[in-house]
Coordinates of C-alpha atoms (C1' of nucleotides) in Angstrom, one line a residue:
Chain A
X1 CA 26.5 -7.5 0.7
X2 CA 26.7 -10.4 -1.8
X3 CA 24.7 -13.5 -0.7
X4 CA 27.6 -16.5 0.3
X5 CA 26.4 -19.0 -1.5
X6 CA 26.1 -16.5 -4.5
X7 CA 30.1 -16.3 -3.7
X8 CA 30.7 -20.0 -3.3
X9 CA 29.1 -21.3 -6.3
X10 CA 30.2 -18.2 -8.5
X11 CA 33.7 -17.8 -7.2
X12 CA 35.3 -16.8 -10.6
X13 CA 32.9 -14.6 -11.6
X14 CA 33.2 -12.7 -8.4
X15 CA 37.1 -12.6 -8.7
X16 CA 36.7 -11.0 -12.2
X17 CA 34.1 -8.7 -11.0
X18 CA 36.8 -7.2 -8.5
X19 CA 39.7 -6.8 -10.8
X20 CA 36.8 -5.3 -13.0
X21 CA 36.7 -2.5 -10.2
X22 CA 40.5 -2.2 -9.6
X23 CA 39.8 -4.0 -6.5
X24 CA 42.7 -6.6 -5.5
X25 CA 41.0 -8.2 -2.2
X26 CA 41.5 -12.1 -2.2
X27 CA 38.7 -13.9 -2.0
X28 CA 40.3 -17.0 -0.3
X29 CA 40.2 -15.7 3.3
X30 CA 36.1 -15.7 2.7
X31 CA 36.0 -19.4 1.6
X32 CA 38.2 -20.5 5.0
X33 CA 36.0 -18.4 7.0
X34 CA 32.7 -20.2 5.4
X35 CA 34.3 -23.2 5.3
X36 CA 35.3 -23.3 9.3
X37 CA 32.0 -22.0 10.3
X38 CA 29.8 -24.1 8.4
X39 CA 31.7 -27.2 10.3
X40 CA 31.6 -25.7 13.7
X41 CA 27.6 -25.0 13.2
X42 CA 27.2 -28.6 12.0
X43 CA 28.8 -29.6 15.5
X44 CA 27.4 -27.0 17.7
X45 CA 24.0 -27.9 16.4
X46 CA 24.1 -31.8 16.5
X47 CA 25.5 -31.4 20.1
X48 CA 22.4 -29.2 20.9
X49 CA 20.5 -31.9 19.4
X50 CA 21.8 -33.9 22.3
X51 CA 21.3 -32.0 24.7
X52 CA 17.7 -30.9 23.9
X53 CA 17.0 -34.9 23.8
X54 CA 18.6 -35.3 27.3
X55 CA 17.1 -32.7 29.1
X56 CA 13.6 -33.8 27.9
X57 CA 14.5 -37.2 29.5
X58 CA 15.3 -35.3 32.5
X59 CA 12.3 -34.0 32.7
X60 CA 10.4 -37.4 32.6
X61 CA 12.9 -39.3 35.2
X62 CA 12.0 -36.4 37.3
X63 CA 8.0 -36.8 36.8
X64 CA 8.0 -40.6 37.2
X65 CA 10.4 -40.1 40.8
X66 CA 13.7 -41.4 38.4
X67 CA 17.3 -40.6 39.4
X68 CA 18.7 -38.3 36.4
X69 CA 21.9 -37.3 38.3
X70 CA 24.2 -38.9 35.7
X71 CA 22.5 -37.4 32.6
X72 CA 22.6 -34.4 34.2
X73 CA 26.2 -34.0 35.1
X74 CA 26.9 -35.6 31.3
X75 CA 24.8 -32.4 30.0
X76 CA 26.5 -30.2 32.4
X77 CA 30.0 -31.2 30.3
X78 CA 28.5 -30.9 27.4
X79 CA 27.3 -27.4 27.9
X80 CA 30.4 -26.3 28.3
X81 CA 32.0 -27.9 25.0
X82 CA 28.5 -26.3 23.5
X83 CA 29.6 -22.8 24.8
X84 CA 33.4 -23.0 23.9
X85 CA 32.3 -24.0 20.4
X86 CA 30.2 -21.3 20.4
X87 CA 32.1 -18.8 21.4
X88 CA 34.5 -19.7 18.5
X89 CA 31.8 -19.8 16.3
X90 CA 30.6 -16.4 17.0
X91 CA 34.3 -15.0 16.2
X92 CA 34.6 -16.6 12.8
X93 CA 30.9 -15.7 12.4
X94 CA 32.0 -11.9 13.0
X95 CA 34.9 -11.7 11.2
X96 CA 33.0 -13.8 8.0
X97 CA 30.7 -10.7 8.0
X98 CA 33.6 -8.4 8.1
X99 CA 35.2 -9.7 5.3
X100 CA 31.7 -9.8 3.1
X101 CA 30.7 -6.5 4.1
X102 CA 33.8 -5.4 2.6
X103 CA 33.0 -7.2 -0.9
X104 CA 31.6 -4.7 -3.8
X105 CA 28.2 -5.4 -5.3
X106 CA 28.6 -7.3 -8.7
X107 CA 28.5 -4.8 -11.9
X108 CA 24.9 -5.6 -14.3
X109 CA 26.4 -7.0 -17.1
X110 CA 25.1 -3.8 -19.3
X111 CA 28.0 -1.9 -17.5
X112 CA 30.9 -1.4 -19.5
X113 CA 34.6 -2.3 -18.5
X114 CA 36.7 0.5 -17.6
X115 CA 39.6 2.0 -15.5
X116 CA 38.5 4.9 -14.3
X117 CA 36.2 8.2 -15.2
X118 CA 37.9 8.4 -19.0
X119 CA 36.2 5.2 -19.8
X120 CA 32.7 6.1 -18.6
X121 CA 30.5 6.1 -22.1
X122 CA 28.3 9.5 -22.5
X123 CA 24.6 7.9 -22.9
X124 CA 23.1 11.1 -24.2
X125 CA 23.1 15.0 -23.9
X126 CA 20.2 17.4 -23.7
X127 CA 19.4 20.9 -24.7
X128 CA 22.5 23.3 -25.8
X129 CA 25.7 24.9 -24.3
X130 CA 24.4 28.4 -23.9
X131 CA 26.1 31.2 -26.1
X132 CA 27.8 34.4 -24.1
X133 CA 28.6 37.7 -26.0
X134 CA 31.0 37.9 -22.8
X135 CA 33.2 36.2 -20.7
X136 CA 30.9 33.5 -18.0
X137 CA 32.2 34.0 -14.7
X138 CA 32.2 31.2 -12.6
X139 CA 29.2 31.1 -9.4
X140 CA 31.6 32.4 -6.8
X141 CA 32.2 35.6 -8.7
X142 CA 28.6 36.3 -9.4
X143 CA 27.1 35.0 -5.8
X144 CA 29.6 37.5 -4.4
X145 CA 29.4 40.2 -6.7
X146 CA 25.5 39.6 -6.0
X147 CA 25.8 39.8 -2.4
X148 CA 24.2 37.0 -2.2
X149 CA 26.9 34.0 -1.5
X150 CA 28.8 34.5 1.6
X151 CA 32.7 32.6 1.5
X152 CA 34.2 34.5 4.1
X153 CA 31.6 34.5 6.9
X154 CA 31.1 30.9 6.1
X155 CA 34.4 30.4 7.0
X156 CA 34.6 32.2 9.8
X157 CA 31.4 30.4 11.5
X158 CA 32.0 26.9 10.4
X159 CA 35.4 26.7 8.5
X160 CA 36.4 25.8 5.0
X161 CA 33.7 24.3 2.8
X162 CA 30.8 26.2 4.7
X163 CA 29.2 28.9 3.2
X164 CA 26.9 31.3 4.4
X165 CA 24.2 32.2 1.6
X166 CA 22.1 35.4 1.6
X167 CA 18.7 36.8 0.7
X168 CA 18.0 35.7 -3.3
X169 CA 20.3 33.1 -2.4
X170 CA 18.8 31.5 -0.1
X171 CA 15.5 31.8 -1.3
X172 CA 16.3 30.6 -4.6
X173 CA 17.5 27.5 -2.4
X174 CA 14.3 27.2 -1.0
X175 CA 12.5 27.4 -4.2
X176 CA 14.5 24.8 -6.1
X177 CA 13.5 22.4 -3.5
X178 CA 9.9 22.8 -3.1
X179 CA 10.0 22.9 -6.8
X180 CA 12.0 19.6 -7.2
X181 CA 9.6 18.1 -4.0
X182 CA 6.4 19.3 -6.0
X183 CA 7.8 17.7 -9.3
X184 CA 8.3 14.4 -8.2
X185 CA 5.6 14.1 -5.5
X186 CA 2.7 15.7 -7.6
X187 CA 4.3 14.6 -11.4
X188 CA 6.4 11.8 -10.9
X189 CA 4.2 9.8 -8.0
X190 CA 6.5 10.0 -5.6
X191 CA 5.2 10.0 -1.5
X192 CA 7.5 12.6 -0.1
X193 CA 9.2 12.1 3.2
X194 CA 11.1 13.8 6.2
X195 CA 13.5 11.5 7.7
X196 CA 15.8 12.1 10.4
X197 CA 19.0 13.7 9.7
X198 CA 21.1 11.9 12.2
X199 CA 21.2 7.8 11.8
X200 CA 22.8 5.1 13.8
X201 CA 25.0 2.5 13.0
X202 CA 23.1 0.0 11.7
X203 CA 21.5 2.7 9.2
X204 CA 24.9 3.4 7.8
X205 CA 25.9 -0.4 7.5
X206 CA 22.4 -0.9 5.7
X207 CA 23.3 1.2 2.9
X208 CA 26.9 0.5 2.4
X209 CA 28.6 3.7 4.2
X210 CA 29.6 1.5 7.4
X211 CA 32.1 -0.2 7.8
X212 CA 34.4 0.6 4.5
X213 CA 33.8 4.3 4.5
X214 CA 34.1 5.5 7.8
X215 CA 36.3 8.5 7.4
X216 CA 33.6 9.9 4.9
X217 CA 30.9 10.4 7.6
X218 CA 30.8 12.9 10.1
X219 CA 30.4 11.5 13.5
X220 CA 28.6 12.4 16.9
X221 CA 31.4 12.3 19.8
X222 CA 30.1 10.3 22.5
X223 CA 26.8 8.8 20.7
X224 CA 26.3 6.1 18.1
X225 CA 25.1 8.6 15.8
X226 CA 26.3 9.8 12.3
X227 CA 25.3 12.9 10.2
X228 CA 23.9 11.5 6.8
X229 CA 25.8 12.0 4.2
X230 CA 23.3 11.6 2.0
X231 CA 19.0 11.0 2.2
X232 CA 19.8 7.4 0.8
X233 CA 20.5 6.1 4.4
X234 CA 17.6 6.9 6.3
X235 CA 15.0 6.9 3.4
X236 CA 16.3 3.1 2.7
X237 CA 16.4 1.9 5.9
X238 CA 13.0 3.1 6.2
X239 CA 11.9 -0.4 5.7
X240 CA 15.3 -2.1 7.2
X241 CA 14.1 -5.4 8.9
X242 CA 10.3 -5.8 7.0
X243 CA 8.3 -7.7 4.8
X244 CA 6.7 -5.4 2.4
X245 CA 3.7 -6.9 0.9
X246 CA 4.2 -7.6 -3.2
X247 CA 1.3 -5.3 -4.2
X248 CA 2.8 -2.0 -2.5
X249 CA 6.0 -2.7 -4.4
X250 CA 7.4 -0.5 -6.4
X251 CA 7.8 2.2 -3.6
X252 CA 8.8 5.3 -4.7
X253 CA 10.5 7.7 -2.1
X254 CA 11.5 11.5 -2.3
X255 CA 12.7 13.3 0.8
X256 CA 14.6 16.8 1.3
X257 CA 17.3 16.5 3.7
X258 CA 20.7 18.3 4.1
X259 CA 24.0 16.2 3.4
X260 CA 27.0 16.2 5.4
X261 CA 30.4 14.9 3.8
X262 CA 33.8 15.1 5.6
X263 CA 35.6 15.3 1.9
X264 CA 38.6 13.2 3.4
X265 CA 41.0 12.6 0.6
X266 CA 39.9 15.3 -1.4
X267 CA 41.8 18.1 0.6
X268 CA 42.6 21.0 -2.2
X269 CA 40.1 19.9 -4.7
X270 CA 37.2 22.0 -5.8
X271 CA 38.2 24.5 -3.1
X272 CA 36.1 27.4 -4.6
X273 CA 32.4 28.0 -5.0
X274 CA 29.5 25.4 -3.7
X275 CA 31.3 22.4 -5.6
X276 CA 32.2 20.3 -2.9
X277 CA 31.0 21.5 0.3
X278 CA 30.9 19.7 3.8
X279 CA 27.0 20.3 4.0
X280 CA 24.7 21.0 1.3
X281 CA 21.0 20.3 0.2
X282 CA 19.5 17.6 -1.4
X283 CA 16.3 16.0 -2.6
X284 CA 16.9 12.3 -3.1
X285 CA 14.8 9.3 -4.9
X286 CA 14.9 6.1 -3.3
X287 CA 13.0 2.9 -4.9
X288 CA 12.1 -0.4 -3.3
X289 CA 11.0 -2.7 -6.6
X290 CA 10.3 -6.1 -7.3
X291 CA 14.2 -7.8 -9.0
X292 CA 12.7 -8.3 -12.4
X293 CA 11.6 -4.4 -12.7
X294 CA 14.4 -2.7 -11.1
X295 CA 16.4 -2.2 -14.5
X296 CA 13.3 0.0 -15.8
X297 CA 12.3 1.3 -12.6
X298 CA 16.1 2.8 -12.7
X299 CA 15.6 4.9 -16.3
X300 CA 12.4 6.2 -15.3
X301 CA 14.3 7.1 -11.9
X302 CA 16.9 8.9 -13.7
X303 CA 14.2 10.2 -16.1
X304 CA 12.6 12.0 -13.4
X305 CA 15.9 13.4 -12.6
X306 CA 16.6 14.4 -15.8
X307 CA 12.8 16.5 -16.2
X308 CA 14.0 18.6 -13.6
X309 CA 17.2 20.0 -14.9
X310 CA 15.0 20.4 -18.4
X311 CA 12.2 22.4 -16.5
X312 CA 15.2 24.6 -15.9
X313 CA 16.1 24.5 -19.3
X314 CA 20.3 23.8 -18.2
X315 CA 22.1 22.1 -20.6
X316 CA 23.2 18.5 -19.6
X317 CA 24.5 15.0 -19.9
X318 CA 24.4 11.5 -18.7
X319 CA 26.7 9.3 -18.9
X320 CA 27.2 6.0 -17.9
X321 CA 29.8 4.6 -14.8
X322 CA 32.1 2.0 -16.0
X323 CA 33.3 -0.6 -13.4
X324 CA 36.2 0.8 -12.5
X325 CA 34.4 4.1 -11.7
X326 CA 31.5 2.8 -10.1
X327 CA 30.3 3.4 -6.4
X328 CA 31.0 0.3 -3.6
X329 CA 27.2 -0.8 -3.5
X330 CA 25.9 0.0 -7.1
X331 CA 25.6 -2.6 -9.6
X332 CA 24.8 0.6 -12.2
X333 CA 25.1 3.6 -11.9
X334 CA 24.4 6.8 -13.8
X335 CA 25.4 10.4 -14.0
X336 CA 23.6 13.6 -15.0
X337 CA 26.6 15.9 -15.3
X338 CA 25.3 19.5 -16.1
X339 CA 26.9 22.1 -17.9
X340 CA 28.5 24.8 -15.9
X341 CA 29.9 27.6 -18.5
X342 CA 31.8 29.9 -15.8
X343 CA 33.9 26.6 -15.5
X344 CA 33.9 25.5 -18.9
X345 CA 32.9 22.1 -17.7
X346 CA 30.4 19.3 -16.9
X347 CA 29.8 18.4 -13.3
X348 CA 28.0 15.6 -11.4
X349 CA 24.6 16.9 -10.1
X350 CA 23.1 13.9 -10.0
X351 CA 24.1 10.1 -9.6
X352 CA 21.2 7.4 -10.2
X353 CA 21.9 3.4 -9.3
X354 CA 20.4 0.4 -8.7
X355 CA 21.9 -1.5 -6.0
X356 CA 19.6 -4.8 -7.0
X357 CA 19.7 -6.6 -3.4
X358 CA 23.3 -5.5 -2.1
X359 CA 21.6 -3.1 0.1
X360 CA 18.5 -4.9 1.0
X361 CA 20.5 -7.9 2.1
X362 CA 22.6 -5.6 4.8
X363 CA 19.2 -4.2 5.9
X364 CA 17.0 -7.1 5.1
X365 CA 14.6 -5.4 3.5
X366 CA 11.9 -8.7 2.0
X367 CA 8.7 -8.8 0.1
X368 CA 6.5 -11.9 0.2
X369 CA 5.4 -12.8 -3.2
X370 CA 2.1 -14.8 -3.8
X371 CA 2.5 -18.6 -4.3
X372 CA 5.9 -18.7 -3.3
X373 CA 6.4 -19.9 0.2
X374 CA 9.8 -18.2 0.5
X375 CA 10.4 -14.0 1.1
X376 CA 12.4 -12.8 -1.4
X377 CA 14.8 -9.8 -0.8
X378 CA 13.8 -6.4 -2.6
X379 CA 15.7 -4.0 -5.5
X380 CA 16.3 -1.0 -3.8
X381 CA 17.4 2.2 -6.0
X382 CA 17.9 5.8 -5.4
X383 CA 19.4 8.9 -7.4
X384 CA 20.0 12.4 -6.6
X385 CA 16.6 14.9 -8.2
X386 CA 19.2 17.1 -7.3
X387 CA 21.6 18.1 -5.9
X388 CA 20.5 21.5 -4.7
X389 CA 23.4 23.2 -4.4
X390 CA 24.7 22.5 -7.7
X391 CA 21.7 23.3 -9.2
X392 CA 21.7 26.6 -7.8
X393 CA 25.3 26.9 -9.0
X394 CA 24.4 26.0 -12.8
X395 CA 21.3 28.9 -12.0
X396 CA 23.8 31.2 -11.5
X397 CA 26.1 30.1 -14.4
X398 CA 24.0 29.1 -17.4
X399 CA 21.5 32.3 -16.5
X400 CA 23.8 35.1 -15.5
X401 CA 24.0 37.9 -17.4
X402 CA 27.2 40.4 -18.4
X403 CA 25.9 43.3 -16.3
X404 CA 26.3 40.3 -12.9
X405 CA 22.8 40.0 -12.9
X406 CA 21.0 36.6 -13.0
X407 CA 17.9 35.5 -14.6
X408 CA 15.7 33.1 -12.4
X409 CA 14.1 30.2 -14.7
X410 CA 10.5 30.4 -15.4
X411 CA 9.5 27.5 -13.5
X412 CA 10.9 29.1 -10.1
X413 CA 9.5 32.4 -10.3
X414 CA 6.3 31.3 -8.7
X415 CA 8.8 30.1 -5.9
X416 CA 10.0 33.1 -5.0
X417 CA 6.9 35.7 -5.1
X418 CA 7.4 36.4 -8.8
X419 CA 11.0 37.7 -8.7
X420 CA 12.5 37.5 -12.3
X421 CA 15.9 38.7 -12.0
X422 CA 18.2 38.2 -9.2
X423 CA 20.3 41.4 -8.9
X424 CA 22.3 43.3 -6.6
X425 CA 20.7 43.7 -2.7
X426 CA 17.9 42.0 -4.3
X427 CA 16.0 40.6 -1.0
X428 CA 19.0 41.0 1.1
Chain B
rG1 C1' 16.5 14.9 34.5
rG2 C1' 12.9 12.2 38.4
rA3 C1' 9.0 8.3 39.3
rG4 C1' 6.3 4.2 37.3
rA5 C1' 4.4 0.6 33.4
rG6 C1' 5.5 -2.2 29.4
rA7 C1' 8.0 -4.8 24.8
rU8 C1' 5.3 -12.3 22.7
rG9 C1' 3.9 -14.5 15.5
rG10 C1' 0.8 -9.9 9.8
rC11 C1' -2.4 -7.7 14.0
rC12 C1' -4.9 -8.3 18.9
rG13 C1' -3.8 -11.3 23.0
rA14 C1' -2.7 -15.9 26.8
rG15 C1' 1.4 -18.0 28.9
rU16 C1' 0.1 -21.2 35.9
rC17 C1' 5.5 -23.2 40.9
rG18 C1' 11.4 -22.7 34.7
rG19 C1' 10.3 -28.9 31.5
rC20 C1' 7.0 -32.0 24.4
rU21 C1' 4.9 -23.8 23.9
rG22 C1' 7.4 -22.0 17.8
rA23 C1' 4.3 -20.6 21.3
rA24 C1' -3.3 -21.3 23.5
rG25 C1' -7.4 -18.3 21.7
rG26 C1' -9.2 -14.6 18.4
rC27 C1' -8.7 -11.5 13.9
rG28 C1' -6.6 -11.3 9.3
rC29 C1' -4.8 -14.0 5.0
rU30 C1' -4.5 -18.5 1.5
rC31 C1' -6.7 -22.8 -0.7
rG32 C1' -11.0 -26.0 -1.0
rC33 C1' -16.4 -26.9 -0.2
rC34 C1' -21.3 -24.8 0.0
rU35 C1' -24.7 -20.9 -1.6
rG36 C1' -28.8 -16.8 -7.6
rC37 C1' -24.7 -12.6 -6.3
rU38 C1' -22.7 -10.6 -1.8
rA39 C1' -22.6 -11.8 3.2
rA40 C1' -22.6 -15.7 6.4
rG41 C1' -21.2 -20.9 7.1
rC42 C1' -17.9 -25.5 6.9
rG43 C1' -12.9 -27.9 6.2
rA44 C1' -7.6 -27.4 5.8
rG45 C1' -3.4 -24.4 5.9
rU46 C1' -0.8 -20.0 7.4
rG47 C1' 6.5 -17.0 11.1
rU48 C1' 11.7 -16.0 10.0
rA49 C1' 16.8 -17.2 9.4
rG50 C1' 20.7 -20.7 9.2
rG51 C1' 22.9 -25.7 8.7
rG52 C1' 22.6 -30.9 6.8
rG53 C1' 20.2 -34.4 3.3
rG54 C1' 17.8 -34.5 -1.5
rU55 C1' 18.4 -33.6 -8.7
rA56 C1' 19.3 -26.4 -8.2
rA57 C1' 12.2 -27.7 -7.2
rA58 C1' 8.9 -30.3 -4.0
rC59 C1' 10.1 -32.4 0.4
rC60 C1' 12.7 -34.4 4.9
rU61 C1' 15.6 -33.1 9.2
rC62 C1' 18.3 -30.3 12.8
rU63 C1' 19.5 -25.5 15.2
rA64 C1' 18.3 -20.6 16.6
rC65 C1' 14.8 -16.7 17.4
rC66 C1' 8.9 -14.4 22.4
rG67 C1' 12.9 -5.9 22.2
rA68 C1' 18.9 -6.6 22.2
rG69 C1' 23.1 -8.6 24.8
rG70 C1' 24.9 -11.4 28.9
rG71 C1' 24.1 -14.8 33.3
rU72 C1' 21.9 -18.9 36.4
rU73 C1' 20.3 -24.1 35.0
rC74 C1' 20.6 -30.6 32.4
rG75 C1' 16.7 -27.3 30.5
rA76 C1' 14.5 -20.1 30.2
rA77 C1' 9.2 -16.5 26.7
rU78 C1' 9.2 -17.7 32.0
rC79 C1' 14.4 -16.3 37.2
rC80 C1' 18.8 -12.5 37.5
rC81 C1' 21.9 -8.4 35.4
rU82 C1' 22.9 -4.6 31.6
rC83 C1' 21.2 -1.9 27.5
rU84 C1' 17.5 0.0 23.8
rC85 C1' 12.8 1.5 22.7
rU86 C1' 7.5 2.6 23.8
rC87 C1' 3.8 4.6 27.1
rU88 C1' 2.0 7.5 31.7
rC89 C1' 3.0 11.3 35.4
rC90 C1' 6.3 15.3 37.2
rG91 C1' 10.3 18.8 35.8
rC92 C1' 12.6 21.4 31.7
rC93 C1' 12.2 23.0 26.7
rA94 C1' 11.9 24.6 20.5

RNA sequence: GGAGAGAUGGCCGAGUCGGCUGAAGGCGCUCGCCUGCUAAGCGAGUGUAGGGGGUAAACCUCUACCGAGGGUUCGAAUCCCUCUCUCUCCGCCA
């Protein structure tokens, strides 16, 4: 959410920043909203004014034995022009936070310009496109030539975009996230934590998901409770509603949690393989940092990121979201794309943004800062370290080998009691 | 699910028959003083949000907030209703 005043004093700006992001909302419904409730509160208040003064009158005509009946019954109509007002009030106040809930954050001025994906500027790559003597298969051949990736049954117990993994599978699933856990907890200096998977309302509205993207989120019939769609939402609303103290700041987060995603409006895409699944596993990075460090507190977040996928030794790059690609609450954002050669492609396994105070402001999320007598709102960042799913994909991929079998990467062998190869019934 | 208790400022904790209570008292914290150092002591200060004024600062002023929402009343932390959460006991249960 953008601060009001930020929108009243920087109104051009703003109107760029949305055509910027091929957004076409008009602004001017905001400014009549702002406008019409900052008079009614200047009415509704001085009439309180009044009436505060009366009553306290009425309270000394009563001690000294006075007759107040007059002041009384003038208070008694002017309560009810106080409540009428404020009833108004409190629907323009409601729909005013509609309509700036529904405003993007502002773009950091290092983002670049740009339509859509095509114009998103690569930022750097790292390691090498492996070399095959054979044709790469994609993961969905191998996991079920292994045995070890399960379409069909997923289907049948869940439905499309399920998928039931076996044996190597699954523990290689495990692995990759105690592995990325014990990276950033024990290397990177994150505190790890285990939030719930479910959230309410408020949570969702904190981080952005509520009330734009609705038909995203999988919801709980009959309770005010949402599946997360990603560890973001209840890692960041952690501190929804506090003052952090300066001196804990920056507060680095990592959490494991599942992810559930409804994939409306992208019926028929990715349909095959782990890509773009209704749940799947995540570890997630979340930072709450002081304004003026959030820009380097965001590469070293994506930094961290980045050493895992190099620990793996899986070619990748990042690149760089321009405004038209970027997401509703980021002000920058960037992607780790890895390189997945049974699709000939690069795919998104990891997206890394700083949302400055667009997110703390919906969950008002303060620090106090010494010798200022004002709380100030936070930076909050987070970024996939990884996606686990895709991870495990771009295992299978970049490490199979042309008799089907797989190699597992060094660093994940202690994971998985030594196992070196993943091949055939292997631990199913 | 049944029965009961509770929710007040960073923390603990008081609020009598509704009326200068944004809220006593204590702790903590900040600044100053004092003292070889530390500790102790003394003095002052110390909530949040919004509106208006003021040069965007300092500052002045008003409004709201004692779990949330609604009601009664000229006036509610105090009375009534609904909801949420926490705790205790019973039942059930991974």
């Amino acid at each position: 959410m953008l601060d009001v005043k930020f929108v009243r004093d920087n109104i051009e700006l703003v109107r760029r920043m949305l055509a910027n992001r091929q957004s076409d909302l008009d602004l001017e419904p905001l400014l009549q909203l702002d406008e019409t409730r900052r008079r009614l509160l200047i009415d509704v208040e001085e009439k309180k004014h009044r009436r505060n003064v009366a009553s306290e009158e009425i309270a000394r005509l009563k001690k000294d034995k006075k007759d107040g009946s007059s002041l009384v019954a003038q208070m008694k109509e002017l309560g009810l022009e106080i409540k009428a007002i404020d009833s108004r009030l409190g629907e323009v106040e409601h729909e005013f936070m509609e309509f700036l809930l529904n405003i993007p954050n502002v773009p950091h001025e290092s983002v670049p310009v740009g339509k859509d994906e095509k114009d998103n500027p690569q930022i750097r790559t790292w390691g090498q496109k492996p070399v095959f003597d054979f044709e790469p298969r994609p993961h969905w051949e191998i996991g079920e030539s292994l045995g070890i990736l399960d379409f069909e049954r997923g289907a049948k117990i869940a439905g499309a975009r399920f998928t039931l993994y076996w044996g190597a599978a699954s523990a290689l699933e495990r692995a990759l996230i105690c592995f990325m856990l014990d990276t950033h907890t024990r290397r990177h200096g994150y505190t790890e934590v285990l939030p719930p998977f479910i959230v309410n309302s408020a949570s969702m509205r904190g981080t952005g998901q509520l009330p734009k993207f609705k038909d995203d989120l999988f919801k709980l019939d009959g309770w005010d409770y949402w599946l997360i769609p990603t560890a973001e939402v209840p890692v960041t609303n952690i501190h929804s509603a506090e003052i952090l103290e300066e001196a804990m700041l920056p507060l680095s987060y990592a959490a494991y949690t599942p992810c559930f995603r409804s994939e409306a409006g992208s019926h028929g895409k990715d349909t095959r393989g782990l890509i773009r699944q209704h749940q799947f596993n995540k570890v997630e990075l979340v930072k709450f940092t002081r304004p003026e460090q959030s820009y380097d507190q965001l590469e070293l977040l994506l930094a961290n990121a980045e050493a895992i996928l190099r620990e793996l030794g899986i070619h990748y790059r990042v690149i760089l979201l321009c405004t038209g690609d970027m997401g509703f609450s980021s002000a920058k954002t960037y992607d780790i794309e890895v390189w997945l050669p049974g699709q000939n492609t690069y795919r998104e396994i990891s997206s890394c943004s700083n949302f400055e105070d667009f997110q703390a402001r919906r969950a008002n999320i303060r620090f106090r800062q010494k010798g200022r007598n004002r709380t100030q709102l936070v930076h909050t960042l987070n970024g996939s370290g990884l996606a686990v799913g895709r991870t495990l994909l771009a295992i299978l991929e970049n490490f199979q080998r042309e008799d089907g079998t797989v190699v597992i990467p060094e660093v994940l062998r202690p994971y998985m009691g030594n196992m070196k190869v993943i091949q055939r019934g292997a631990m199913s």
